[in-house]
């Protein structure tokens, strides 16, 4: 029998993997993909809670999360392209002019 | 039977996610992330959210990841570039902090915080009306204002992406 706890723990594992990826990687695109992974983990917990509470609100919220993720991907990748045009790199150790 | 399916799909999801964060080549990383999203769509079907599963494959695995792959191939990065400047002392503490975060989330899951009110949309009711039809009805009646605000957000994001990526206005 699969309970809601299984899905929430799986969601927690995926979120943690995304956080670790953001912390240990230096490639801006990989960091971006890890952020997408974290958004997906939260979506999974939304759908799981909606199913086990007999509710539709979780599934509706997933749509709004996906919309925000799509907007974020479009703008973020445009920023990465703009940074690459100026700096010839997307290694975030080299993009540190805002660090004092 | 469904329990075995859950464990298999969950194992695939976690494995591909871990491969993503240790993969040197961004193209392979994007392919691993696509596999993660397809596995999540299977889990959505197990949770009887068929329309969300379809949208997950179409929007995430289809549209967003193609955008990622397009940018990766457009920039044509040197794969070995990342290793030379990596902070060597950040890896171990980051993994330890991740495990600590996971522990905290599990404590929250085990506590009694996640006990919500049961709503009316039982499995039998949803299957009687149809998942897609029910979501459409709710989206265009009760959640009309957030839906319209979402369209404005996408519009602004499109303008912003063009503004940022354009060389000269």
Tab-separated table of C-alpha atoms in Angstrom:
chain	number	residue	atom	x	y	z
A	1	UNK	CA	0.000	0.000	0.000
A	2	UNK	CA	1.463	3.302	-1.095
A	3	UNK	CA	0.597	6.113	1.293
A	4	UNK	CA	1.028	9.852	0.960
A	5	UNK	CA	4.216	9.600	3.023
A	6	UNK	CA	5.933	7.640	0.226
A	7	UNK	CA	5.200	10.388	-2.269
A	8	UNK	CA	6.191	13.175	0.119
A	9	UNK	CA	9.499	11.453	0.959
A	10	UNK	CA	10.212	10.967	-2.764
A	11	UNK	CA	9.429	14.643	-3.278
A	12	UNK	CA	11.784	15.549	-0.421
A	13	UNK	CA	14.561	13.418	-1.952
A	14	UNK	CA	14.167	15.109	-5.330
A	15	UNK	CA	14.131	18.567	-3.729
A	16	UNK	CA	17.282	17.764	-1.739
A	17	UNK	CA	19.055	16.503	-4.861
A	18	UNK	CA	18.136	19.776	-6.576
A	19	UNK	CA	19.491	21.843	-3.668
A	20	UNK	CA	22.762	19.879	-3.623
A	21	UNK	CA	23.065	20.353	-7.371
A	22	UNK	CA	22.655	24.118	-7.056
A	23	UNK	CA	25.331	24.187	-4.344
A	24	UNK	CA	28.023	21.989	-5.917
A	25	UNK	CA	27.792	22.824	-9.625
A	26	UNK	CA	29.445	25.817	-11.297
A	27	UNK	CA	27.739	25.645	-14.691
A	28	UNK	CA	24.859	28.146	-14.854
A	29	UNK	CA	22.717	25.955	-17.136
A	30	UNK	CA	23.064	22.916	-14.836
A	31	UNK	CA	22.140	25.104	-11.851
A	32	UNK	CA	19.093	26.192	-13.791
A	33	UNK	CA	18.103	22.597	-14.494
A	34	UNK	CA	18.455	21.820	-10.777
A	35	UNK	CA	16.006	24.648	-10.036
A	36	UNK	CA	13.568	23.029	-12.486
A	37	UNK	CA	14.082	19.760	-10.607
A	38	UNK	CA	13.134	21.444	-7.319
A	39	UNK	CA	9.981	22.910	-8.906
A	40	UNK	CA	9.068	19.430	-10.143
A	41	UNK	CA	9.545	17.985	-6.667
A	42	UNK	CA	7.128	20.540	-5.233
A	43	UNK	CA	4.633	19.749	-8.013
A	44	UNK	CA	4.762	16.078	-7.045
A	45	UNK	CA	3.904	16.871	-3.430
A	46	UNK	CA	1.043	19.110	-4.611
A	47	UNK	CA	-0.484	16.338	-6.704
A	48	UNK	CA	0.049	13.734	-3.973
A	49	UNK	CA	-1.655	15.891	-1.328
A	50	UNK	CA	-4.507	16.680	-3.742
A	51	UNK	CA	-5.072	12.985	-4.426
A	52	UNK	CA	-5.051	11.881	-0.818
A	53	UNK	CA	-7.288	14.766	0.332
A	54	UNK	CA	-9.798	14.247	-2.521
A	55	UNK	CA	-9.164	17.806	-3.692
A	56	UNK	CA	-8.577	19.466	-7.071
A	57	UNK	CA	-6.754	22.544	-5.784
A	58	UNK	CA	-3.368	20.841	-5.829
A	59	UNK	CA	-3.715	19.887	-9.477
A	60	UNK	CA	-4.817	23.409	-10.393
A	61	UNK	CA	-1.868	24.891	-8.533
A	62	UNK	CA	0.499	22.667	-10.514
A	63	UNK	CA	-0.613	24.492	-13.669
A	64	UNK	CA	0.312	27.847	-12.199
A	65	UNK	CA	3.666	26.450	-11.058
A	66	UNK	CA	4.318	25.164	-14.579
A	67	UNK	CA	3.476	28.566	-16.048
A	68	UNK	CA	5.871	30.294	-13.677
A	69	UNK	CA	8.535	27.682	-14.489
A	70	UNK	CA	8.099	28.297	-18.210
A	71	UNK	CA	8.365	32.070	-17.766
A	72	UNK	CA	11.391	31.613	-15.505
A	73	UNK	CA	13.109	29.325	-18.027
A	74	UNK	CA	12.557	31.774	-20.880
A	75	UNK	CA	13.864	34.817	-18.984
A	76	UNK	CA	16.684	32.930	-17.242
A	77	UNK	CA	18.025	31.392	-20.438
A	78	UNK	CA	17.877	34.823	-22.096
A	79	UNK	CA	19.970	36.165	-19.192
A	80	UNK	CA	22.454	33.298	-19.636
A	81	UNK	CA	22.738	34.048	-23.359
A	82	UNK	CA	23.287	37.757	-22.619
A	83	UNK	CA	25.954	36.960	-19.995
A	84	UNK	CA	27.705	34.559	-22.359
A	85	UNK	CA	27.765	37.242	-25.051
A	86	UNK	CA	29.533	39.650	-22.694
A	87	UNK	CA	31.811	37.285	-20.748
A	88	UNK	CA	32.363	34.317	-23.119
A	89	UNK	CA	31.661	31.977	-20.182
A	90	UNK	CA	28.770	30.788	-18.038
A	91	UNK	CA	30.922	29.468	-15.205
A	92	UNK	CA	29.469	31.335	-12.243
A	93	UNK	CA	32.891	31.660	-10.568
A	94	UNK	CA	33.828	34.052	-13.389
A	95	UNK	CA	30.590	36.048	-13.179
A	96	UNK	CA	31.199	37.724	-9.829
A	97	UNK	CA	31.314	41.471	-10.495
A	98	UNK	CA	28.388	42.002	-8.108
A	99	UNK	CA	30.404	40.400	-5.305
A	100	UNK	CA	32.305	43.050	-3.324
B	1	UNK	CA	1.301	-4.442	-8.504
B	2	UNK	CA	0.910	-0.658	-8.372
B	3	UNK	CA	3.183	-0.584	-5.327
B	4	UNK	CA	5.986	-2.263	-7.326
B	5	UNK	CA	5.395	0.196	-10.164
B	6	UNK	CA	5.731	3.079	-7.700
B	7	UNK	CA	9.021	1.759	-6.325
B	8	UNK	CA	10.492	1.131	-9.789
B	9	UNK	CA	9.487	4.544	-11.130
B	10	UNK	CA	10.655	6.276	-7.942
B	11	UNK	CA	14.042	4.542	-8.227
B	12	UNK	CA	14.376	5.672	-11.854
B	13	UNK	CA	13.414	9.240	-10.915
B	14	UNK	CA	15.938	9.528	-8.096
B	15	UNK	CA	18.712	7.824	-10.084
B	16	UNK	CA	18.360	10.138	-13.077
B	17	UNK	CA	18.155	13.180	-10.777
B	18	UNK	CA	21.423	12.149	-9.074
B	19	UNK	CA	23.035	11.516	-12.489
B	20	UNK	CA	21.984	15.042	-13.486
B	21	UNK	CA	23.930	16.762	-10.715
B	22	UNK	CA	27.113	14.716	-11.277
B	23	UNK	CA	27.088	14.797	-15.077
B	24	UNK	CA	29.907	16.780	-16.720
B	25	UNK	CA	28.253	17.174	-20.126
B	26	UNK	CA	25.218	19.542	-20.001
B	27	UNK	CA	23.546	17.796	-22.951
B	28	UNK	CA	23.486	14.465	-21.093
B	29	UNK	CA	22.310	16.334	-17.990
B	30	UNK	CA	19.348	17.717	-19.940
B	31	UNK	CA	18.503	14.218	-21.207
B	32	UNK	CA	18.597	12.862	-17.638
B	33	UNK	CA	16.269	15.665	-16.551
B	34	UNK	CA	13.856	14.762	-19.365
B	35	UNK	CA	13.806	11.164	-18.064
B	36	UNK	CA	13.112	12.490	-14.544
B	37	UNK	CA	10.151	14.477	-15.830
B	38	UNK	CA	8.712	11.544	-17.793
B	39	UNK	CA	8.979	9.369	-14.655
B	40	UNK	CA	7.176	12.066	-12.691
B	41	UNK	CA	4.410	11.987	-15.324
B	42	UNK	CA	4.042	8.244	-14.648
B	43	UNK	CA	3.715	9.025	-10.931
B	44	UNK	CA	1.016	11.609	-11.728
B	45	UNK	CA	-0.921	8.931	-13.601
B	46	UNK	CA	-0.594	6.670	-10.539
B	47	UNK	CA	-2.069	9.563	-8.529
B	48	UNK	CA	-4.992	9.810	-11.015
B	49	UNK	CA	-3.988	13.227	-12.326
B	50	UNK	CA	-4.023	12.290	-16.013
B	51	UNK	CA	-4.264	15.793	-17.417
B	52	UNK	CA	-1.372	17.025	-15.277
B	53	UNK	CA	0.679	14.059	-16.535
B	54	UNK	CA	-0.026	14.964	-20.159
B	55	UNK	CA	0.815	18.624	-19.548
B	56	UNK	CA	3.978	17.568	-17.711
B	57	UNK	CA	5.232	15.698	-20.782
B	58	UNK	CA	4.094	18.323	-23.302
B	59	UNK	CA	5.216	21.464	-21.465
B	60	UNK	CA	8.178	20.308	-19.353
B	61	UNK	CA	9.729	17.462	-21.325
B	62	UNK	CA	8.624	18.969	-24.628
B	63	UNK	CA	8.865	22.741	-24.517
B	64	UNK	CA	11.076	23.754	-21.598
B	65	UNK	CA	13.736	21.082	-22.030
B	66	UNK	CA	13.951	21.745	-25.774
B	67	UNK	CA	14.632	25.375	-24.870
B	68	UNK	CA	17.398	24.218	-22.517
B	69	UNK	CA	18.946	21.948	-25.148
B	70	UNK	CA	18.720	24.739	-27.703
B	71	UNK	CA	20.637	27.139	-25.457
B	72	UNK	CA	23.232	24.470	-24.538
B	73	UNK	CA	23.910	23.773	-28.202
B	74	UNK	CA	23.811	27.485	-29.110
B	75	UNK	CA	26.502	28.344	-26.556
B	76	UNK	CA	28.673	25.313	-27.531
B	77	UNK	CA	30.439	25.085	-24.175
B	78	UNK	CA	33.758	23.497	-23.413
B	79	UNK	CA	32.986	20.501	-21.162
B	80	UNK	CA	36.239	20.569	-19.185
B	81	UNK	CA	35.804	24.234	-18.328
B	82	UNK	CA	33.992	23.619	-15.084
B	83	UNK	CA	36.652	21.603	-13.285
B	84	UNK	CA	39.432	24.184	-13.242
B	85	UNK	CA	37.698	26.735	-11.023
B	86	UNK	CA	35.446	24.533	-8.910
B	87	UNK	CA	35.467	25.272	-5.200
B	88	UNK	CA	36.818	21.997	-3.776
B	89	UNK	CA	35.803	22.701	-0.182
B	90	UNK	CA	32.179	23.402	-1.030
B	91	UNK	CA	31.244	19.868	-2.111
B	92	UNK	CA	31.300	17.932	1.156
B	93	UNK	CA	29.564	20.634	3.286
B	94	UNK	CA	26.953	21.070	0.548
B	95	UNK	CA	26.117	17.358	0.577
B	96	UNK	CA	26.002	17.331	4.393
B	97	UNK	CA	23.710	20.362	4.411
B	98	UNK	CA	21.500	18.633	1.834
B	99	UNK	CA	21.181	15.593	4.074
B	100	UNK	CA	20.342	17.897	7.013
B	101	UNK	CA	17.658	19.599	4.893
B	102	UNK	CA	16.222	16.201	3.955
B	103	UNK	CA	16.099	15.237	7.627
B	104	UNK	CA	14.238	18.434	8.500
B	105	UNK	CA	11.699	17.882	5.702
B	106	UNK	CA	11.159	14.285	6.867
B	107	UNK	CA	10.546	15.488	10.433
B	108	UNK	CA	7.924	17.889	9.083
B	109	UNK	CA	6.317	15.088	7.025
B	110	UNK	CA	6.183	12.781	10.051
B	111	UNK	CA	4.635	15.441	12.272
B	112	UNK	CA	0.934	16.151	12.243
B	113	UNK	CA	1.212	19.333	10.201
B	114	UNK	CA	0.035	17.751	6.962
B	115	UNK	CA	-3.510	16.839	7.897
B	116	UNK	CA	-5.866	18.843	5.715
B	117	UNK	CA	-9.609	18.891	5.281
B	118	UNK	CA	-11.096	16.254	2.962
B	119	UNK	CA	-12.752	17.778	-0.096
B	120	UNK	CA	-15.622	16.488	-2.263
B	121	UNK	CA	-13.622	15.340	-5.320
B	122	UNK	CA	-13.309	11.617	-4.623
B	123	UNK	CA	-11.879	9.256	-7.230
B	124	UNK	CA	-15.323	7.979	-8.233
B	125	UNK	CA	-16.648	11.540	-8.633
B	126	UNK	CA	-13.672	12.657	-10.726
B	127	UNK	CA	-13.898	9.580	-12.957
B	128	UNK	CA	-17.607	10.224	-13.438
B	129	UNK	CA	-17.089	13.779	-14.680
B	130	UNK	CA	-13.650	13.368	-16.229
B	131	UNK	CA	-10.397	14.791	-14.924
B	132	UNK	CA	-9.813	17.220	-17.800
B	133	UNK	CA	-13.378	18.515	-17.832
B	134	UNK	CA	-13.342	19.107	-14.088
B	135	UNK	CA	-10.049	21.004	-14.242
B	136	UNK	CA	-11.345	23.102	-17.149
B	137	UNK	CA	-14.550	23.928	-15.284
B	138	UNK	CA	-12.678	25.017	-12.166
B	139	UNK	CA	-10.062	26.957	-14.131
B	140	UNK	CA	-12.651	29.055	-15.967
B	141	UNK	CA	-15.010	29.663	-13.052
B	142	UNK	CA	-13.447	29.650	-9.605
B	143	UNK	CA	-9.841	30.296	-10.674
B	144	UNK	CA	-10.490	32.710	-13.554
B	145	UNK	CA	-8.557	35.643	-12.087
B	146	UNK	CA	-5.320	33.689	-11.398
B	147	UNK	CA	-5.633	32.200	-14.889
B	148	UNK	CA	-5.803	35.652	-16.500
B	149	UNK	CA	-2.920	36.920	-14.357
B	150	UNK	CA	-0.916	33.912	-15.587
B	151	UNK	CA	-1.453	35.053	-19.183
B	152	UNK	CA	-0.094	38.497	-18.280
B	153	UNK	CA	2.924	36.848	-16.642
B	154	UNK	CA	3.687	34.848	-19.783
B	155	UNK	CA	3.306	37.975	-21.919
B	156	UNK	CA	5.744	39.929	-19.732
B	157	UNK	CA	8.185	36.992	-19.715
B	158	UNK	CA	8.127	36.813	-23.515
B	159	UNK	CA	8.832	40.542	-23.828
B	160	UNK	CA	11.579	40.295	-21.195
B	161	UNK	CA	13.264	37.354	-22.928
B	162	UNK	CA	13.315	39.207	-26.250
B	163	UNK	CA	14.645	42.374	-24.611
B	164	UNK	CA	17.452	40.501	-22.828
B	165	UNK	CA	18.546	38.319	-25.729
B	166	UNK	CA	18.502	41.014	-28.390
B	167	UNK	CA	21.924	42.421	-29.217
B	168	UNK	CA	20.847	45.937	-30.088
B	169	UNK	CA	17.364	47.383	-29.653
